[in-house]
Coordinates of C-alpha atoms and ligand atoms in Angstrom, one line a residue:
M1 CA -18.2 5.1 34.7
T2 CA -14.6 6.0 34.1
Q3 CA -15.1 7.3 30.6
L4 CA -17.7 9.1 28.5
H5 CA -17.2 7.2 25.3
Y6 CA -16.7 3.4 24.6
D7 CA -16.2 1.3 21.6
V8 CA -18.9 -1.0 22.8
V9 CA -21.6 -0.9 25.5
I10 CA -23.2 -4.2 26.5
I11 CA -26.5 -4.0 28.4
G12 CA -27.0 -7.1 30.6
A13 CA -24.2 -8.8 32.6
G14 CA -25.7 -12.3 32.4
A15 CA -24.4 -15.3 30.6
A16 CA -24.3 -13.9 27.0
G17 CA -23.3 -10.3 28.0
M18 CA -20.3 -11.4 30.1
V19 CA -18.9 -13.7 27.4
C20 CA -19.4 -11.1 24.7
A21 CA -17.7 -8.5 26.9
I22 CA -14.7 -10.8 27.6
Q23 CA -14.1 -11.7 24.0
A24 CA -14.5 -8.1 22.8
G25 CA -12.1 -7.0 25.6
Y26 CA -9.5 -9.5 24.5
R27 CA -9.8 -8.1 21.0
G28 CA -8.6 -4.8 22.3
L29 CA -11.9 -3.0 22.4
N30 CA -12.8 -0.5 25.1
V31 CA -15.9 -2.2 26.6
L32 CA -18.5 -1.2 29.2
L33 CA -20.7 -4.0 30.5
L34 CA -23.6 -2.7 32.6
D35 CA -26.5 -4.2 34.5
H36 CA -29.3 -2.9 36.7
A37 CA -28.8 -5.8 39.2
P38 CA -26.4 -5.6 42.1
K39 CA -24.5 -8.7 40.9
P40 CA -23.7 -10.2 37.5
G41 CA -24.9 -13.6 36.3
A42 CA -27.8 -14.0 38.7
K43 CA -29.4 -16.8 36.7
I44 CA -26.1 -18.7 36.4
R45 CA -25.8 -18.7 40.2
I46 CA -29.1 -20.5 40.7
S47 CA -28.9 -22.6 37.5
G48 CA -28.9 -26.4 37.4
G49 CA -30.1 -26.7 41.0
G50 CA -27.1 -24.6 42.1
K51 CA -24.6 -26.7 40.0
C52 CA -25.0 -25.0 36.6
N53 CA -25.6 -27.3 33.7
F54 CA -23.1 -25.1 31.8
T55 CA -23.2 -27.0 28.4
N56 CA -24.0 -30.3 26.8
R57 CA -21.6 -32.5 24.8
R58 CA -24.3 -33.3 22.2
V59 CA -25.4 -29.9 21.0
E60 CA -27.4 -29.9 17.7
P61 CA -29.7 -27.4 16.1
K62 CA -32.6 -29.7 16.8
H63 CA -32.3 -28.9 20.5
F64 CA -33.4 -25.3 19.9
I65 CA -36.8 -23.8 19.2
C66 CA -36.9 -20.8 16.9
A67 CA -39.3 -19.5 14.2
N68 CA -36.3 -20.1 11.7
P69 CA -34.8 -23.4 12.7
H70 CA -31.7 -22.7 10.6
F71 CA -30.8 -19.5 12.4
V72 CA -28.9 -21.2 15.2
K73 CA -26.6 -23.3 13.0
S74 CA -23.8 -20.8 12.2
A75 CA -23.2 -19.6 15.8
L76 CA -23.4 -23.1 17.3
A77 CA -20.9 -24.4 14.7
R78 CA -18.5 -21.6 15.4
Y79 CA -18.5 -22.0 19.2
Q80 CA -18.7 -25.6 20.2
P81 CA -19.1 -27.0 23.8
E82 CA -15.4 -27.9 23.8
A83 CA -14.5 -24.2 23.8
F84 CA -16.4 -23.5 27.0
I85 CA -15.2 -26.8 28.6
E86 CA -11.6 -25.8 27.9
W87 CA -12.2 -22.5 29.7
V88 CA -13.7 -24.4 32.7
E89 CA -10.7 -26.7 32.8
R90 CA -8.2 -23.8 32.6
H91 CA -9.9 -22.4 35.7
N92 CA -9.6 -25.7 37.5
I93 CA -13.4 -26.1 37.9
A94 CA -14.3 -29.7 38.6
Y95 CA -17.3 -31.0 36.6
E96 CA -19.2 -34.1 35.9
E97 CA -21.2 -35.5 33.0
R98 CA -24.7 -36.6 33.7
D99 CA -27.3 -38.3 31.4
N100 CA -27.4 -37.3 27.8
G101 CA -24.2 -35.3 27.7
Q102 CA -25.2 -32.7 30.3
L103 CA -22.2 -31.1 32.1
F104 CA -22.5 -29.7 35.7
T105 CA -20.0 -28.2 38.0
L106 CA -19.3 -30.3 41.1
E107 CA -18.8 -27.6 43.6
G108 CA -21.3 -25.0 42.6
A109 CA -22.6 -22.6 39.9
G110 CA -20.8 -19.7 41.7
Q111 CA -17.5 -21.0 40.2
I112 CA -18.7 -20.3 36.7
V113 CA -19.6 -16.7 37.7
A114 CA -16.3 -16.3 39.4
M115 CA -14.5 -17.6 36.3
L116 CA -16.3 -15.1 34.1
R117 CA -15.6 -12.3 36.5
T118 CA -11.9 -13.1 36.5
E119 CA -11.9 -13.2 32.7
L120 CA -13.7 -9.8 32.6
D121 CA -10.9 -8.4 34.7
W122 CA -8.2 -10.0 32.5
A123 CA -9.9 -8.7 29.4
G124 CA -10.0 -5.1 30.8
V125 CA -13.8 -4.8 30.7
E126 CA -15.4 -2.2 32.9
L127 CA -18.3 -3.5 34.8
Q128 CA -21.0 -1.2 36.1
L129 CA -23.7 -2.7 38.3
N130 CA -26.8 -1.1 39.9
C131 CA -27.0 0.9 36.6
D132 CA -30.5 1.6 35.2
V133 CA -30.7 2.5 31.5
V134 CA -33.1 5.4 31.2
A135 CA -32.9 6.1 27.4
V136 CA -31.1 4.9 24.4
I137 CA -30.9 7.0 21.2
K138 CA -28.8 6.6 18.0
Q139 CA -27.5 10.0 16.8
H140 CA -25.6 9.8 13.5
E141 CA -23.3 6.8 14.0
T142 CA -23.1 7.1 17.8
W143 CA -25.2 5.6 20.5
S144 CA -26.2 8.0 23.3
I145 CA -27.1 6.2 26.5
S146 CA -28.6 7.9 29.6
T147 CA -28.2 5.8 32.7
S148 CA -28.8 6.3 36.5
Q149 CA -25.0 6.6 36.7
G150 CA -24.6 9.2 34.0
Q151 CA -24.6 9.9 30.3
L152 CA -22.3 8.0 27.9
T153 CA -21.8 7.3 24.2
S154 CA -20.6 4.3 22.3
A155 CA -19.9 3.2 18.7
K156 CA -21.8 -0.1 19.1
L157 CA -24.5 -1.3 21.4
V158 CA -25.1 -5.0 22.3
V159 CA -28.4 -5.9 24.0
A160 CA -28.0 -9.0 26.3
T161 CA -30.9 -8.5 28.7
G162 CA -32.2 -12.0 28.6
G163 CA -35.8 -13.3 28.8
L164 CA -38.7 -12.7 31.2
S165 CA -38.4 -15.8 33.4
Y166 CA -37.7 -15.3 37.1
P167 CA -38.7 -11.7 37.5
K168 CA -37.4 -11.7 41.1
L169 CA -33.9 -11.9 39.5
R170 CA -34.6 -8.5 37.8
A171 CA -35.6 -10.1 34.4
S172 CA -37.0 -7.3 32.2
D173 CA -38.5 -6.7 28.8
F174 CA -36.0 -3.9 28.1
G175 CA -34.5 -5.7 25.0
M176 CA -37.9 -6.3 23.5
K177 CA -39.0 -2.7 24.1
L178 CA -35.8 -1.4 22.6
A179 CA -36.3 -3.6 19.5
K180 CA -39.8 -2.2 19.1
Q181 CA -38.5 1.3 19.5
Y182 CA -36.4 0.7 16.3
G183 CA -39.3 -1.0 14.4
L184 CA -38.0 -4.6 14.8
E185 CA -40.4 -7.5 15.0
V186 CA -40.8 -9.1 18.4
I187 CA -42.4 -12.6 18.7
P188 CA -44.7 -12.6 21.8
S189 CA -43.1 -14.1 24.8
R190 CA -44.4 -17.0 27.0
P191 CA -42.9 -19.1 29.8
G192 CA -40.8 -22.1 28.7
L193 CA -39.2 -25.1 30.6
V194 CA -42.0 -24.6 33.2
P195 CA -44.3 -26.9 35.2
L196 CA -47.8 -27.4 33.9
Q197 CA -51.0 -26.9 35.9
M198 CA -54.1 -29.0 35.8
P199 CA -57.6 -27.5 35.8
A200 CA -59.0 -26.7 39.2
R201 CA -61.6 -29.4 39.1
Q202 CA -58.9 -32.1 38.6
R203 CA -56.4 -30.7 41.1
A204 CA -57.6 -32.7 44.1
W205 CA -56.7 -36.0 42.2
W206 CA -53.2 -34.8 41.4
S207 CA -52.7 -33.2 44.7
D208 CA -53.4 -36.5 46.5
L209 CA -50.4 -37.9 44.6
S210 CA -48.1 -34.9 45.0
G211 CA -44.4 -35.8 45.6
L212 CA -44.6 -39.0 43.4
S213 CA -42.1 -39.3 40.6
L214 CA -42.0 -41.8 37.7
E215 CA -40.4 -42.3 34.4
V216 CA -42.6 -41.4 31.5
A217 CA -42.5 -40.5 27.8
V218 CA -44.5 -37.4 26.8
T219 CA -45.3 -35.6 23.6
A220 CA -47.2 -32.4 22.8
Q221 CA -49.3 -32.1 19.6
R222 CA -46.3 -30.6 17.8
G223 CA -42.8 -31.4 18.8
P224 CA -40.5 -34.3 19.8
R225 CA -41.1 -37.1 22.3
F226 CA -39.3 -36.7 25.6
E227 CA -38.4 -39.4 28.0
G228 CA -37.5 -38.9 31.6
A229 CA -38.8 -38.2 35.1
M230 CA -42.2 -36.7 35.8
L231 CA -43.0 -35.3 39.2
I232 CA -46.6 -34.9 40.4
T233 CA -47.2 -31.6 42.3
H234 CA -50.1 -30.0 44.1
Q235 CA -50.9 -28.0 41.0
G236 CA -50.2 -30.5 38.3
L237 CA -47.0 -31.8 36.7
S238 CA -43.3 -31.0 36.8
G239 CA -39.9 -32.7 36.5
P240 CA -37.5 -32.7 33.6
C241 CA -39.8 -34.4 31.1
I242 CA -42.7 -32.0 31.7
L243 CA -40.4 -29.0 31.5
Q244 CA -39.2 -30.2 28.1
V245 CA -42.6 -30.7 26.7
S246 CA -43.9 -27.3 28.1
N247 CA -41.8 -25.6 25.4
Y248 CA -44.1 -27.2 22.8
W249 CA -47.4 -27.2 24.7
Q250 CA -50.1 -24.6 23.7
P251 CA -53.1 -23.7 25.8
G252 CA -56.2 -25.8 24.8
E253 CA -54.1 -28.7 23.5
P254 CA -53.4 -32.0 25.3
I255 CA -50.2 -33.7 26.1
S256 CA -49.9 -37.4 25.6
L257 CA -48.4 -39.4 28.4
N258 CA -46.9 -42.9 28.1
L259 CA -46.7 -44.2 31.6
L260 CA -44.8 -47.4 30.7
P261 CA -42.0 -46.1 28.4
D262 CA -39.8 -49.1 29.3
V263 CA -42.3 -51.7 28.1
K264 CA -41.6 -52.1 24.4
N265 CA -45.0 -53.7 23.4
V266 CA -47.7 -52.9 25.9
A267 CA -50.4 -54.9 23.9
E268 CA -48.3 -58.0 24.2
W269 CA -47.4 -57.3 27.8
L270 CA -51.1 -57.1 28.7
L271 CA -51.9 -60.2 26.8
D272 CA -49.2 -62.0 28.6
L273 CA -50.6 -60.8 32.0
K274 CA -54.0 -62.0 30.9
Q275 CA -52.8 -65.4 29.8
N276 CA -50.8 -65.9 32.9
A277 CA -53.6 -64.7 35.2
Q278 CA -51.4 -62.1 36.7
S279 CA -53.0 -59.1 38.4
L280 CA -52.8 -55.7 36.8
S281 CA -51.9 -53.9 40.0
G282 CA -49.1 -56.3 40.7
A283 CA -47.6 -55.7 37.3
L284 CA -48.0 -51.9 37.5
K285 CA -46.3 -51.8 40.9
Q286 CA -43.1 -53.0 39.2
H287 CA -43.1 -49.7 37.3
W288 CA -45.0 -47.1 39.4
P289 CA -45.2 -46.0 43.0
K290 CA -47.9 -48.0 44.8
R291 CA -50.0 -44.9 45.5
L292 CA -50.3 -44.1 41.8
V293 CA -51.4 -47.7 41.0
Q294 CA -54.4 -47.5 43.3
A295 CA -55.4 -44.0 42.3
W296 CA -55.0 -44.7 38.6
Q297 CA -57.0 -47.9 38.7
T298 CA -59.8 -46.3 40.5
K299 CA -59.9 -43.3 38.1
F300 CA -60.0 -45.5 35.0
E301 CA -62.1 -48.3 36.6
F302 CA -59.8 -51.1 35.5
D303 CA -60.2 -54.0 37.8
D304 CA -57.3 -56.3 38.5
H305 CA -58.4 -59.5 36.7
L306 CA -57.6 -59.3 33.1
A307 CA -59.1 -62.8 32.4
N308 CA -62.6 -61.2 31.9
Y309 CA -61.3 -58.5 29.5
T310 CA -62.5 -58.4 25.9
Q311 CA -59.9 -57.4 23.3
L312 CA -61.6 -54.0 23.1
R313 CA -61.2 -53.4 26.9
L314 CA -57.6 -54.6 26.7
D315 CA -57.0 -52.0 23.9
Q316 CA -58.6 -49.3 26.0
L317 CA -56.3 -50.3 28.9
G318 CA -53.3 -50.1 26.6
T319 CA -54.2 -46.7 25.3
S320 CA -54.7 -45.2 28.8
L321 CA -51.3 -46.6 29.8
T322 CA -49.3 -45.4 26.8
A323 CA -51.3 -42.5 25.2
W324 CA -53.2 -40.9 28.1
S325 CA -54.3 -37.5 26.8
I326 CA -54.3 -34.9 29.5
Y327 CA -55.3 -31.3 29.2
P328 CA -53.2 -28.9 31.4
D329 CA -55.0 -25.5 31.6
D330 CA -51.9 -23.3 32.2
T331 CA -48.2 -23.1 33.0
A332 CA -46.9 -22.1 36.4
G333 CA -45.9 -18.8 34.8
Y334 CA -42.6 -16.8 34.5
A335 CA -42.1 -17.1 38.3
K336 CA -41.3 -20.8 37.9
A337 CA -40.1 -20.9 34.2
E338 CA -36.4 -21.4 33.4
V339 CA -36.7 -19.6 30.1
S340 CA -39.0 -17.6 27.9
L341 CA -40.0 -18.5 24.4
G342 CA -40.3 -15.8 21.8
G343 CA -38.3 -12.6 21.8
V344 CA -36.7 -10.4 19.2
S345 CA -37.3 -12.1 15.8
T346 CA -34.3 -13.7 14.3
D347 CA -35.4 -12.4 10.9
E348 CA -34.1 -9.0 12.2
V349 CA -30.5 -10.0 12.9
S350 CA -27.7 -11.6 11.1
S351 CA -27.0 -15.2 12.1
K352 CA -23.3 -14.6 11.6
T353 CA -22.8 -11.3 13.5
F354 CA -26.1 -10.7 15.4
E355 CA -26.2 -7.2 14.2
T356 CA -29.7 -6.0 13.2
H357 CA -30.3 -5.6 9.5
K358 CA -32.2 -2.3 10.0
V359 CA -30.0 -0.5 12.5
S360 CA -26.3 -0.7 12.1
G361 CA -24.3 -1.0 15.3
L362 CA -27.2 -2.6 17.2
Y363 CA -26.8 -6.2 18.3
F364 CA -29.0 -8.7 20.2
I365 CA -27.6 -11.9 21.7
G366 CA -28.7 -14.7 24.1
E367 CA -32.2 -15.3 25.3
V368 CA -33.6 -11.9 24.4
L369 CA -33.7 -13.4 20.8
D370 CA -36.4 -15.8 19.7
V371 CA -34.2 -18.8 20.4
T372 CA -35.0 -21.3 23.3
G373 CA -33.1 -24.4 24.0
H374 CA -34.3 -27.7 25.5
L375 CA -33.4 -28.5 29.1
G376 CA -29.8 -29.9 29.4
G377 CA -27.3 -27.0 29.2
F378 CA -28.5 -25.9 25.7
N379 CA -29.6 -22.4 26.8
F380 CA -26.2 -21.6 28.2
Q381 CA -24.6 -23.0 25.1
W382 CA -26.7 -20.6 23.1
A383 CA -25.8 -17.7 25.3
W384 CA -22.0 -18.5 24.9
A385 CA -22.2 -19.2 21.2
S386 CA -24.3 -16.1 20.2
A387 CA -22.0 -13.9 22.4
H388 CA -18.9 -15.4 20.7
A389 CA -20.2 -14.8 17.2
C390 CA -21.2 -11.2 18.0
A391 CA -17.9 -10.4 19.7
Q392 CA -16.0 -11.3 16.5
D393 CA -17.9 -8.5 14.7
L394 CA -17.6 -5.7 17.2
Ligands
FDA1 P1 -29.5 -13.6 31.5 O1 -30.8 -13.7 32.1 O2 -28.4 -14.6 32.0 O3 -28.9 -12.2 31.7 C1 -29.6 -11.0 31.4 C2 -29.0 -9.9 32.3 O4 -29.6 -8.6 31.8 C3 -29.3 -10.0 33.8 O5 -28.1 -9.9 34.5 C4 -30.2 -8.9 34.0 O6 -30.1 -8.3 35.3 C5 -29.8 -7.9 33.0 N1 -30.9 -6.9 32.6 C6 -32.2 -7.2 32.3 N2 -32.9 -6.1 32.1 C7 -32.0 -5.1 32.2 C8 -32.1 -3.6 32.1 N3 -33.2 -3.1 31.8 N4 -31.0 -2.9 32.4 C9 -29.8 -3.5 32.7 N5 -29.6 -4.8 32.8 C10 -30.7 -5.6 32.6 N6 -29.8 -22.9 31.3 C11 -28.9 -23.9 31.1 O7 -28.3 -24.0 30.0 N7 -28.5 -24.7 32.1 C12 -29.1 -24.6 33.4 O8 -28.7 -25.4 34.3 C13 -30.1 -23.6 33.6 N8 -30.7 -23.6 34.7 C14 -31.6 -22.5 35.0 C15 -32.3 -22.5 36.2 C16 -33.2 -21.4 36.4 C17 -33.9 -21.4 37.7 C18 -33.4 -20.4 35.4 C19 -34.3 -19.2 35.7 C20 -32.7 -20.5 34.2 C21 -31.9 -21.6 33.9 N9 -31.2 -21.7 32.7 C22 -30.4 -22.7 32.5 C23 -31.5 -20.8 31.6 C24 -30.3 -19.7 31.5 O9 -30.1 -19.2 32.8 C25 -30.6 -18.6 30.5 O10 -31.1 -19.1 29.3 C26 -29.4 -17.8 30.3 O11 -29.0 -17.2 31.5 C27 -29.7 -16.7 29.3 O12 -28.5 -15.9 29.2 P2 -28.7 -14.3 28.8 O13 -27.4 -13.7 29.0 O14 -29.4 -14.2 27.5 O15 -29.7 -13.7 29.9

């Protein structure tokens, strides 16, 4: 550290911490951004399959999960995707739009980190890596911070230490512990955007089908319907559609799978097959991988000739195709989760400034808060937007 006192210290040089530091630096503040990891932006580097889904053109509050659904509105309205896109374009980073407004870099997530590092330099931010925070105490109106690199003070403290997913990238519960130290409510954390595991007694069936992918629609007991690809794994289910629904799934509850989302009226479709004496397997093969057709028909004991089916049996068939209730018994845990749900309660912070109501000069931004986005670039948009709002108040 080059100084002993800063206007602002930001703990966590991830997505939110870097953007907050840049914007505070451009406002003329003397900013220290510190991180215990050897490099900044570790999750950005591996995000979006290495291409970083850095935002989404269709951001709306309904894409976020938070105990108070109104909390996200102000920050999202004040920092829209176009603002980040403009930055990306200014740095000549090529990108593409995929389904549903998702924006990805073309040449790799490292470019987003490089862009943010350049901006940190331009904004005059001091970056201190490999820096462990040992203790944080507020004395009078000043924050006193003990670190493995020395002792320092600051007028304001921003916590941007993220969530608990991917512990191998040095994720930590630092922010939640600090919140508790100051008597702030923390909503218990759990893995989100994560594969779901099936009970051990059913695994052999799924495992035999591992590697297969198909288009489904899926819903949890609470929450929206998601459509997209589902991937069958040795342990259970994964793929974008399952990651989405995992944010809403609770242990002990089922998820409902529609295995024919493209067929508008399955009852009519089945009746049609019956009347035309078409085989069930032949029709299913037009929608599913062959291996799944065989395994599924054996599991549910539906034979191929619909001519003998009563209406009741036809209805049962329709239900197992479009509303198959399956009971995962766990998630694949933080090691495989893209985000964590829960975190510092949003009741504790201002939705305009992100300063805590109880402790002046203390701010929480990004994923450490109880705000989790759907898959599709929404989590980064939250990191950028909350960082932007906070930086205007520092
Ligand atoms: P973030 O985790 O980015 O940063 C926290 C920082 O704090 C880290 O640098 C960490 O080292 C540091 N830190 C933690 N504890 C500390 C301590 N005690 N002392 C000092 N420093 C500490 N989202 C999206 O929108 N599009 C995508 O494509 C993807 N893809 C994706 C893939 C994978 C594999 C993962 C794991 C996650 C994603 N995400 C994503 C989610 C996204 O990465 C995540 O929501 C944001 O990075 C959150 O930004 P934050 O700045 O809040 O935390």
